[in-house]
Short mmCIF file of C-alpha atoms and ligand atoms in Angstrom, two decimals:
data_model
loop_
_atom_site.label_atom_id
_atom_site.label_comp_id
_atom_site.label_asym_id
_atom_site.label_seq_id
_atom_site.Cartn_x
_atom_site.Cartn_y
_atom_site.Cartn_z
CA UNK A 1 -4.94 145.65 34.82
CA UNK A 2 -3.50 148.89 33.44
CA UNK A 3 -0.32 148.68 31.34
CA UNK A 4 2.14 151.46 30.82
CA UNK A 5 3.21 151.62 27.19
CA UNK A 6 5.72 153.64 25.21
CA UNK A 7 7.65 153.63 21.93
CA UNK A 8 10.93 151.70 21.88
CA UNK A 9 13.43 154.56 21.80
CA UNK A 10 14.49 157.74 23.68
CA UNK A 11 13.74 156.92 27.37
CA UNK A 12 11.65 153.76 26.97
CA UNK A 13 13.88 151.74 29.30
CA UNK A 14 13.63 154.25 32.11
CA UNK A 15 9.87 154.67 31.68
CA UNK A 16 9.11 150.96 31.67
CA UNK A 17 11.53 150.17 34.50
CA UNK A 18 9.80 152.83 36.61
CA UNK A 19 6.38 151.47 35.66
CA UNK A 20 7.39 147.94 36.58
CA UNK A 21 8.77 149.09 39.93
CA UNK A 22 5.40 150.72 40.63
CA UNK A 23 3.59 147.47 39.93
CA UNK A 24 2.27 148.07 36.40
CA UNK A 25 2.35 145.73 33.44
CA UNK A 26 4.69 147.12 30.80
CA UNK A 27 4.27 147.20 27.06
CA UNK A 28 6.65 148.36 24.36
CA UNK A 29 5.70 149.38 20.84
CA UNK A 30 8.88 148.17 19.22
CA UNK A 31 10.24 148.40 15.69
CA UNK A 32 11.13 144.91 14.45
CA UNK A 33 14.75 145.96 13.90
CA UNK A 34 15.15 146.75 17.62
CA UNK A 35 13.44 143.68 19.01
CA UNK A 36 16.65 141.95 20.10
CA UNK A 37 17.78 145.05 22.02
CA UNK A 38 14.59 145.38 24.03
CA UNK A 39 14.22 141.63 24.69
CA UNK A 40 17.31 141.96 26.88
CA UNK A 41 15.29 143.76 29.58
CA UNK A 42 13.14 141.53 31.77
CA UNK A 43 11.00 144.38 33.09
CA UNK A 44 9.34 144.68 29.66
CA UNK A 45 6.36 142.32 29.81
CA UNK A 46 5.08 142.54 26.22
CA UNK A 47 6.16 143.86 22.86
CA UNK A 48 3.94 145.00 20.03
CA UNK A 49 6.17 144.63 16.99
CA UNK A 50 5.73 147.23 14.26
CA UNK A 51 7.46 148.19 11.03
CA UNK A 52 7.35 151.86 11.92
CA UNK A 53 6.17 153.82 14.94
CA UNK A 54 3.38 155.30 12.83
CA UNK A 55 1.73 151.88 13.04
CA UNK A 56 0.53 153.02 16.48
CA UNK A 57 -2.20 154.81 14.50
CA UNK A 58 -3.39 151.53 12.90
CA UNK A 59 -6.40 149.62 14.10
CA UNK A 60 -4.33 146.49 14.87
CA UNK A 61 -1.99 148.34 17.19
CA UNK A 62 -4.78 150.38 18.81
CA UNK A 63 -6.72 147.20 19.53
CA UNK A 64 -3.69 145.52 21.10
CA UNK A 65 -3.08 148.56 23.27
CA UNK A 66 -6.76 148.68 24.28
CA UNK A 67 -6.74 144.97 25.19
CA UNK A 68 -3.90 145.69 27.63
CA UNK A 69 -5.69 148.75 29.02
CA UNK A 70 -2.62 150.77 28.07
CA UNK A 71 -1.70 154.35 28.83
CA UNK A 72 0.95 155.70 26.45
CA UNK A 73 3.81 157.79 27.83
CA UNK A 74 4.83 160.28 25.12
CA UNK A 75 8.49 161.09 24.54
CA UNK A 76 10.75 162.80 21.99
CA UNK A 77 10.54 160.03 19.40
CA UNK A 78 6.76 160.30 19.25
CA UNK A 79 7.13 164.00 18.54
CA UNK A 80 9.94 163.71 16.01
CA UNK A 81 8.30 160.91 14.02
CA UNK A 82 4.67 161.99 13.96
CA UNK A 83 2.83 165.17 13.10
CA UNK A 84 0.87 166.92 15.83
CA UNK A 85 -2.39 165.94 14.13
CA UNK A 86 -1.33 162.30 14.10
CA UNK A 87 -0.45 162.43 17.80
CA UNK A 88 -3.79 164.06 18.57
CA UNK A 89 -5.59 161.26 16.69
CA UNK A 90 -3.99 158.39 18.67
CA UNK A 91 -6.87 156.34 20.08
CA UNK A 92 -5.03 155.10 23.16
CA UNK A 93 -5.09 157.35 26.27
CA UNK A 94 -1.92 159.43 26.53
CA UNK A 95 -0.40 160.46 29.85
CA UNK A 96 -0.42 164.27 30.06
CA UNK A 97 -1.88 166.87 27.74
CA UNK A 98 -1.59 165.67 24.13
CA UNK A 99 -2.49 169.13 22.77
CA UNK A 100 0.50 170.80 24.39
CA UNK A 101 2.76 168.67 22.19
CA UNK A 102 1.68 170.82 19.23
CA UNK A 103 2.99 173.86 21.13
CA UNK A 104 6.31 172.09 21.49
CA UNK A 105 6.56 171.16 17.79
CA UNK A 106 5.54 174.48 16.30
CA UNK A 107 8.27 177.07 16.75
CA UNK A 108 5.91 180.06 16.65
CA UNK A 109 3.54 178.58 19.23
CA UNK A 110 6.52 177.55 21.33
CA UNK A 111 7.85 181.09 21.31
CA UNK A 112 4.43 182.44 22.26
CA UNK A 113 4.22 180.17 25.30
CA UNK A 114 7.75 180.98 26.45
CA UNK A 115 7.09 184.72 26.17
CA UNK A 116 3.75 184.34 27.93
CA UNK A 117 5.60 182.49 30.73
CA UNK A 118 7.79 185.59 31.09
CA UNK A 119 10.87 183.59 30.34
CA UNK A 120 13.90 185.35 29.00
CA UNK A 121 13.83 184.21 25.35
CA UNK A 122 16.33 184.89 22.53
CA UNK A 123 14.96 187.16 19.78
CA UNK A 124 13.63 185.24 16.82
CA UNK A 125 14.79 186.52 13.43
CA UNK A 126 11.91 186.79 10.95
CA UNK A 127 14.02 186.74 7.79
CA UNK A 128 17.65 185.89 6.90
CA UNK A 129 17.96 189.54 5.74
CA UNK A 130 17.71 190.56 9.39
CA UNK A 131 20.59 188.43 10.67
CA UNK A 132 22.87 190.77 12.60
CA UNK A 133 25.00 189.11 15.25
CA UNK A 134 25.68 185.44 15.89
CA UNK A 135 22.50 183.50 15.11
CA UNK A 136 21.41 179.88 15.07
CA UNK A 137 19.26 178.21 12.40
CA UNK A 138 17.19 175.35 13.79
CA UNK A 139 14.97 172.78 12.16
CA UNK A 140 11.38 172.37 13.30
CA UNK A 141 10.24 169.59 15.64
CA UNK A 142 12.43 167.49 17.91
CA UNK A 143 15.23 167.15 15.34
CA UNK A 144 17.75 166.50 18.13
CA UNK A 145 19.98 169.29 16.87
CA UNK A 146 20.86 167.59 13.58
CA UNK A 147 21.23 170.09 10.76
CA UNK A 148 21.32 173.13 13.03
CA UNK A 149 23.98 175.70 12.19
CA UNK A 150 25.45 178.99 13.33
CA UNK A 151 25.60 181.97 11.05
CA UNK A 152 26.38 185.69 11.12
CA UNK A 153 25.12 186.97 7.77
CA UNK A 154 22.51 186.38 5.09
CA UNK A 155 25.17 185.27 2.59
CA UNK A 156 26.66 182.71 4.98
CA UNK A 157 23.14 181.54 5.90
CA UNK A 158 22.29 180.91 2.23
CA UNK A 159 25.46 178.89 1.68
CA UNK A 160 24.73 176.65 4.68
CA UNK A 161 21.02 176.35 3.90
CA UNK A 162 21.88 175.21 0.35
CA UNK A 163 24.25 172.62 1.80
CA UNK A 164 21.47 171.23 4.02
CA UNK A 165 19.11 171.12 1.04
CA UNK A 166 21.63 169.14 -0.99
CA UNK A 167 22.18 166.83 2.02
CA UNK A 168 18.41 166.19 1.96
CA UNK A 169 17.90 167.45 5.53
CA UNK A 170 15.60 170.33 4.60
CA UNK A 171 13.54 171.42 1.59
CA UNK A 172 13.65 175.21 1.86
CA UNK A 173 13.80 178.23 4.19
CA UNK A 174 10.47 177.29 5.74
CA UNK A 175 12.11 174.30 7.37
CA UNK A 176 14.43 176.56 9.35
CA UNK A 177 13.80 178.86 12.29
CA UNK A 178 16.30 181.61 13.02
CA UNK A 179 17.05 182.76 16.51
CA UNK A 180 19.66 184.97 18.16
CA UNK A 181 22.47 182.87 19.62
CA UNK A 182 22.34 182.91 23.43
CA UNK A 183 25.80 183.06 25.00
CA UNK A 184 26.55 181.08 28.14
CA UNK A 185 26.69 177.52 29.43
CA UNK A 186 23.85 175.16 28.73
CA UNK A 187 21.50 173.70 31.33
CA UNK A 188 18.39 171.61 30.79
CA UNK A 189 16.03 171.98 33.74
CA UNK A 190 13.86 168.92 34.33
CA UNK A 191 10.56 169.35 36.14
CA UNK A 192 7.48 167.34 37.06
CA UNK A 193 4.11 168.95 37.62
CA UNK A 194 1.75 166.82 39.64
CA UNK A 195 -1.73 167.78 38.53
CA UNK A 196 -3.08 165.55 41.32
CA UNK A 197 -1.20 167.30 44.12
CA UNK A 198 -1.02 170.69 42.38
CA UNK A 199 2.70 170.65 43.01
CA UNK A 200 5.82 171.52 41.02
CA UNK A 201 8.80 169.24 41.58
CA UNK A 202 12.29 170.03 40.31
CA UNK A 203 13.89 166.79 39.25
CA UNK A 204 17.33 167.44 37.88
CA UNK A 205 19.61 169.18 35.44
CA UNK A 206 21.59 167.86 32.53
CA UNK A 207 23.75 169.07 29.70
CA UNK A 208 23.68 167.66 26.22
CA UNK A 209 26.72 166.26 24.50
CA UNK A 210 26.35 167.31 20.89
CA UNK A 211 28.30 166.30 17.82
CA UNK A 212 30.09 168.03 16.14
CA UNK A 213 29.85 171.19 18.21
CA UNK A 214 31.16 169.76 21.52
CA UNK A 215 34.14 168.17 19.77
CA UNK A 216 35.32 171.33 18.07
CA UNK A 217 37.51 172.36 21.00
CA UNK A 218 39.85 169.49 20.08
CA UNK A 219 40.55 170.92 16.63
CA UNK A 220 42.67 174.09 16.39
CA UNK A 221 40.73 176.98 14.83
CA UNK A 222 43.00 177.20 11.77
CA UNK A 223 42.42 173.53 10.98
CA UNK A 224 38.70 173.89 11.48
CA UNK A 225 38.80 176.36 8.58
CA UNK A 226 41.05 174.07 6.46
CA UNK A 227 38.66 171.15 6.73
CA UNK A 228 35.43 173.12 6.66
CA UNK A 229 32.10 171.40 7.22
CA UNK A 230 28.97 172.67 8.92
CA UNK A 231 29.25 171.55 12.57
CA UNK A 232 25.95 170.07 13.69
CA UNK A 233 24.29 169.90 17.13
CA UNK A 234 23.33 166.24 16.98
CA UNK A 235 22.73 164.92 20.52
CA UNK A 236 24.63 161.74 21.37
CA UNK A 237 24.15 161.75 25.13
CA UNK A 238 23.70 163.77 28.29
CA UNK A 239 25.84 164.53 31.29
CA UNK A 240 24.77 165.50 34.81
CA UNK A 241 24.93 168.91 36.40
CA UNK A 242 24.07 170.46 39.73
CA UNK A 243 23.32 174.14 40.01
CA UNK A 244 24.55 176.71 42.50
CA UNK A 245 21.95 176.60 45.23
CA UNK A 246 21.32 180.32 44.85
CA UNK A 247 19.90 179.64 41.38
CA UNK A 248 17.17 177.33 42.61
CA UNK A 249 14.67 180.00 43.60
CA UNK A 250 14.47 181.28 40.02
CA UNK A 251 14.39 177.68 38.71
CA UNK A 252 11.18 177.07 40.65
CA UNK A 253 9.78 180.49 39.72
CA UNK A 254 10.31 179.80 35.99
CA UNK A 255 8.66 176.39 36.31
CA UNK A 256 5.65 177.90 38.11
CA UNK A 257 5.23 180.60 35.46
CA UNK A 258 5.38 177.99 32.71
CA UNK A 259 2.65 175.93 34.40
CA UNK A 260 0.45 179.04 34.77
CA UNK A 261 0.86 179.94 31.12
CA UNK A 262 0.22 176.38 29.88
CA UNK A 263 -2.98 176.23 31.92
CA UNK A 264 -4.19 179.41 30.26
CA UNK A 265 -3.05 178.70 26.67
CA UNK A 266 -3.70 174.97 26.34
CA UNK A 267 -6.09 173.46 28.90
CA UNK A 268 -5.81 171.28 30.90
CA UNK A 269 -2.25 172.66 31.06
CA UNK A 270 1.12 171.11 31.79
CA UNK A 271 0.67 167.65 33.29
CA UNK A 272 3.70 165.56 34.28
CA UNK A 273 7.28 166.04 33.10
CA UNK A 274 8.60 169.02 31.19
CA UNK A 275 11.93 170.70 30.60
CA UNK A 276 13.14 174.28 30.16
CA UNK A 277 16.22 174.35 28.01
CA UNK A 278 18.70 177.17 27.77
CA UNK A 279 21.89 178.79 28.96
CA UNK A 280 23.15 180.66 32.02
CA UNK A 281 25.17 183.74 31.14
CA UNK A 282 27.98 185.39 33.08
CA UNK A 283 25.42 187.08 35.35
CA UNK A 284 23.77 183.72 36.07
CA UNK A 285 20.73 184.84 34.11
CA UNK A 286 18.93 182.02 32.36
CA UNK A 287 17.85 182.39 28.73
CA UNK A 288 15.35 179.74 27.63
CA UNK A 289 15.61 178.80 23.95
CA UNK A 290 13.39 175.71 24.06
CA UNK A 291 10.97 173.72 26.12
CA UNK A 292 9.88 170.11 26.00
CA UNK A 293 6.35 169.45 27.21
CA UNK A 294 7.04 165.79 28.06
CA UNK A 295 9.81 163.64 29.49
CA UNK A 296 13.29 164.44 28.12
CA UNK A 297 16.07 161.91 27.50
CA UNK A 298 18.34 163.78 29.93
CA UNK A 299 16.32 162.21 32.76
CA UNK A 300 17.88 158.86 31.77
CA UNK A 301 20.84 159.97 33.88
CA UNK A 302 18.87 159.72 37.07
CA UNK A 303 17.34 156.25 37.08
CA UNK A 304 18.41 155.91 40.72
CA UNK A 305 17.38 159.46 41.54
CA UNK A 306 19.04 162.85 41.09
CA UNK A 307 20.56 165.22 43.67
CA UNK A 308 17.18 167.01 43.66
CA UNK A 309 14.80 164.04 43.71
CA UNK A 310 16.86 162.68 46.64
CA UNK A 311 15.89 165.76 48.62
CA UNK A 312 12.19 165.25 47.96
CA UNK A 313 11.85 161.47 48.09
CA UNK A 314 13.16 159.07 50.69
CA UNK A 315 13.76 156.51 47.93
CA UNK A 316 15.42 156.41 44.49
CA UNK A 317 12.99 158.19 42.16
CA UNK A 318 13.43 158.41 38.40
CA UNK A 319 11.18 160.47 36.18
CA UNK A 320 9.80 157.25 34.72
CA UNK A 321 8.93 155.99 38.19
CA UNK A 322 7.45 159.37 39.11
CA UNK A 323 5.10 159.21 36.12
CA UNK A 324 4.00 155.71 37.11
CA UNK A 325 3.53 156.83 40.73
CA UNK A 326 1.29 159.68 39.56
CA UNK A 327 -0.85 157.29 37.52
CA UNK A 328 -1.05 154.89 40.45
CA UNK A 329 -2.14 157.60 42.87
CA UNK A 330 -4.62 159.06 40.38
CA UNK A 331 -6.19 155.63 39.91
CA UNK A 332 -6.42 155.12 43.66
CA UNK A 333 -8.11 158.50 44.12
CA UNK A 334 -10.34 158.04 41.04
CA UNK A 335 -8.71 161.00 39.31
CA UNK A 336 -7.18 159.30 36.30
CA UNK A 337 -9.17 161.44 33.86
CA UNK A 338 -7.32 164.51 35.19
CA UNK A 339 -3.94 163.30 33.99
CA UNK A 340 -4.67 161.53 30.71
CA UNK A 341 -6.03 162.89 27.45
P1 LIG B 401 17.19 172.57 20.60
O1 LIG B 401 16.75 171.57 19.57
O2 LIG B 401 16.55 173.90 20.43
O3 LIG B 401 17.19 172.04 22.00
O4 LIG B 401 18.71 172.92 20.28
C1 LIG B 401 19.74 171.98 20.15
C2 LIG B 401 21.01 172.65 20.59
O5 LIG B 401 21.25 173.84 19.85
C3 LIG B 401 20.98 173.08 22.02
O6 LIG B 401 21.31 172.06 22.90
C4 LIG B 401 22.02 174.17 22.04
O7 LIG B 401 23.33 173.63 22.06
C5 LIG B 401 21.83 174.82 20.71
N1 LIG B 401 20.93 176.00 20.74
C6 LIG B 401 19.63 176.04 20.37
N2 LIG B 401 19.14 177.29 20.43
C7 LIG B 401 20.15 178.08 20.85
C8 LIG B 401 20.30 179.49 21.08
N3 LIG B 401 19.31 180.35 20.85
N4 LIG B 401 21.49 179.93 21.52
C9 LIG B 401 22.51 179.07 21.72
N5 LIG B 401 22.46 177.76 21.48
C10 LIG B 401 21.29 177.25 21.06
#
């Protein structure tokens, strides 16, 4: 019997709860230090205990996963803790397109796909010398916003970069990607692309709650300068959002264009959950500064369904459950090979 497996972090609870509700066996690759947390949840059938998530590459772990006929659901922790080559070498079948994860991790490839999708993307800044207006320096990979900073000049950039180097967060300029700051309010658009039905589903929207940047409003500007430190964008949680209904048409159009582009640039294309991440400006125009080509943690908000999934499904539908449903239907129709790699 097929098991649904994932790494013990990020959205593992949602994914395995959804899998259990759809009738699958569930399996967690769990770091020993987190065992007691995950044992609290009865919908997790088995744990493979590891010292580090990279153990998923070892023969012992691969064999255990194979014995349970596991399909791995990739999430942000897989991407932040492993290189793209390591992910591509995982022996266990992965739900979705494992090669698209490289396009998520590599900033240049990411930018190429967003531009090809005709998304409105902030200008990337090739060198600190070319910083003009407000800009953001971001680390590569799914760093969760930690160590990101805002800057307006080369001199200020160098000061902050040196601080990050001495904090051990980066090694040099190559670890940072510079992009124009996009003004507006943030929105993370969560989608699911069913490769079986050939259908795009809009699942929900969230906002991130990021420390220190979202707490700055509580400190008067003068005191922010007195007690200067580089405010980071470290995600601590997510909050829900619904959009003005008039924005939905473009939400679907952006999702469709992204799917088209992914199909062309990295076959077999975008399979399953993905997220377009950006801001709406004062004209309600969306600027996309990121995408995630897999489930995002913001979907943890909607374990009982979101305002959008409620419109599409006559039952509570989380993203985790939707993934499991897709695997179940693919198995039934003998199409599993179309949604795993
Ligand atoms: P990311 O890792 O790219 O999702 O970025 C983490 C956070 O940095 C986002 O949630 C935003 O708050 C912020 N951010 C990233 N890129 C930009 C941008 N170009 N303009 C404005 N804010 C950004």
